[in-house]
Amino acid sequence: MGKNKAVVVFSGGQDSTTCLFWALKKYDQVEVVTFDYNQRHKEEIEVAKEIAADLNVRHHVLDMSLLSQLAPNALTRDEIEVKDGENGDLPSTFVPGRNLLFLSFATILAKQIGAKHIITGVCETDFSGYPDCRDVFVKSLNVTLNLSMDDQFVIHTPLMWLDKAETWELADELGAFNYVREKTLTCYHGIRGEGCGECPSCKLRKNGLDSYLQKKENS
Ligand code: ZN
């Protein structure tokens, strides 16, 4: 039981939606979990719900409002501006401990529903500078979680070494390119698909998309 069951940490964005398609190819049973931490845009949770329903996977939404209580940041507070980090600082969107908590709760959920595999779209290639997106952190937490529950979970990070262009390529290989392009929400201002085009997240997404489309054209 559970060998072929997976939980995807899911936000309705490009990365986690690509991970969901990846998981659907690989596992017989897939469920997704979204964390509600008072994101500025409730839209994020709506999008996640719609995609989960659309792809016919069971969706868990867990209340993580304690995170914005503990660590106010640009993703949860309107008065904090979204901006890139300067002089080696982390961006204002960094939420200390976010992936530590998300992956821990996702794994506790996995235990409850009899899943062995946890999938997350974190990536250390494409700059963010978030320490809890690094491979060494995920591996370390995996060991800790297994020790804490005396179990053998495997945390998968299919995007860890991909840049944004390669993430689009993966979506394309999975037959999900248009779906991801049109249905997902990555924009910090809550606009689906191409987004506002101005925020750091939209710029990163667009640069990756442009470079993938260019590469495709040239091949
Ligand atoms: Zn945007």
PDB file of N, CA and C in Angstrom, residues 2 4 7 14-15 18 40 46 57 67 99 119 123 130 139 147 180 189:
ATOM      1  N   GLY A   2       0.523   2.176  -0.852  1.00  0.00           N
ATOM      2  CA  GLY A   2       1.154   3.483  -0.789  1.00  0.00           C
ATOM      3  C   GLY A   2       2.408   3.615  -1.630  1.00  0.00           C
ATOM      4  N   ASN A   4       2.817   3.360  -4.653  1.00  0.00           N
ATOM      5  CA  ASN A   4       2.590   4.087  -5.879  1.00  0.00           C
ATOM      6  C   ASN A   4       1.659   5.270  -5.701  1.00  0.00           C
ATOM      7  N   VAL A   7       1.954  12.639  -3.077  1.00  0.00           N
ATOM      8  CA  VAL A   7       1.350  13.919  -2.722  1.00  0.00           C
ATOM      9  C   VAL A   7       2.183  15.023  -3.361  1.00  0.00           C
ATOM     10  N   GLN A  14       3.074  27.719 -12.223  1.00  0.00           N
ATOM     11  CA  GLN A  14       3.718  26.983 -13.318  1.00  0.00           C
ATOM     12  C   GLN A  14       4.489  25.773 -12.802  1.00  0.00           C
ATOM     13  N   ASP A  15       5.304  25.984 -11.784  1.00  0.00           N
ATOM     14  CA  ASP A  15       6.203  24.926 -11.319  1.00  0.00           C
ATOM     15  C   ASP A  15       5.442  23.753 -10.707  1.00  0.00           C
ATOM     16  N   THR A  18       3.405  21.826 -13.280  1.00  0.00           N
ATOM     17  CA  THR A  18       4.274  20.943 -14.070  1.00  0.00           C
ATOM     18  C   THR A  18       4.616  19.687 -13.255  1.00  0.00           C
ATOM     19  N   ARG A  40      -1.508  37.099  -0.332  1.00  0.00           N
ATOM     20  CA  ARG A  40      -2.184  38.326  -0.757  1.00  0.00           C
ATOM     21  C   ARG A  40      -3.367  38.002  -1.658  1.00  0.00           C
ATOM     22  N   GLU A  46      -7.924  29.546  -5.262  1.00  0.00           N
ATOM     23  CA  GLU A  46      -8.991  29.279  -6.239  1.00  0.00           C
ATOM     24  C   GLU A  46      -8.442  28.567  -7.474  1.00  0.00           C
ATOM     25  N   VAL A  57      -7.941  15.264  -9.340  1.00  0.00           N
ATOM     26  CA  VAL A  57      -7.147  14.777  -8.212  1.00  0.00           C
ATOM     27  C   VAL A  57      -7.722  15.339  -6.908  1.00  0.00           C
ATOM     28  N   LEU A  67       1.914  31.014   9.615  1.00  0.00           N
ATOM     29  CA  LEU A  67       3.141  31.429   8.926  1.00  0.00           C
ATOM     30  C   LEU A  67       3.190  32.940   8.709  1.00  0.00           C
ATOM     31  N   ASN A  99       9.320  26.399   3.305  1.00  0.00           N
ATOM     32  CA  ASN A  99       9.404  25.041   2.769  1.00  0.00           C
ATOM     33  C   ASN A  99       9.637  23.996   3.844  1.00  0.00           C
ATOM     34  N   ILE A 119       6.134  15.339  -3.727  1.00  0.00           N
ATOM     35  CA  ILE A 119       6.759  16.044  -4.846  1.00  0.00           C
ATOM     36  C   ILE A 119       6.639  17.546  -4.632  1.00  0.00           C
ATOM     37  N   CYS A 123      13.465  24.674  -6.662  1.00  0.00           N
ATOM     38  CA  CYS A 123      14.494  24.684  -7.679  1.00  0.00           C
ATOM     39  C   CYS A 123      15.604  25.619  -7.230  1.00  0.00           C
ATOM     40  N   TYR A 130      16.501  31.582  -2.170  1.00  0.00           N
ATOM     41  CA  TYR A 130      15.839  31.068  -0.984  1.00  0.00           C
ATOM     42  C   TYR A 130      16.611  29.852  -0.460  1.00  0.00           C
ATOM     43  N   LYS A 139      17.179  17.353   0.952  1.00  0.00           N
ATOM     44  CA  LYS A 139      17.719  16.029   1.307  1.00  0.00           C
ATOM     45  C   LYS A 139      17.841  15.882   2.831  1.00  0.00           C
ATOM     46  N   LEU A 147      13.333   9.957   9.979  1.00  0.00           N
ATOM     47  CA  LEU A 147      13.678   9.622  11.364  1.00  0.00           C
ATOM     48  C   LEU A 147      12.521   9.951  12.305  1.00  0.00           C
ATOM     49  N   VAL A 180      -0.382  24.552 -18.911  1.00  0.00           N
ATOM     50  CA  VAL A 180       0.402  25.307 -17.922  1.00  0.00           C
ATOM     51  C   VAL A 180       0.448  26.790 -18.311  1.00  0.00           C
ATOM     52  N   HIS A 189       0.660  39.605  -8.670  1.00  0.00           N
ATOM     53  CA  HIS A 189      -0.543  40.442  -8.628  1.00  0.00           C
ATOM     54  C   HIS A 189      -1.821  39.670  -8.936  1.00  0.00           C
TER      55      HIS A 189
END
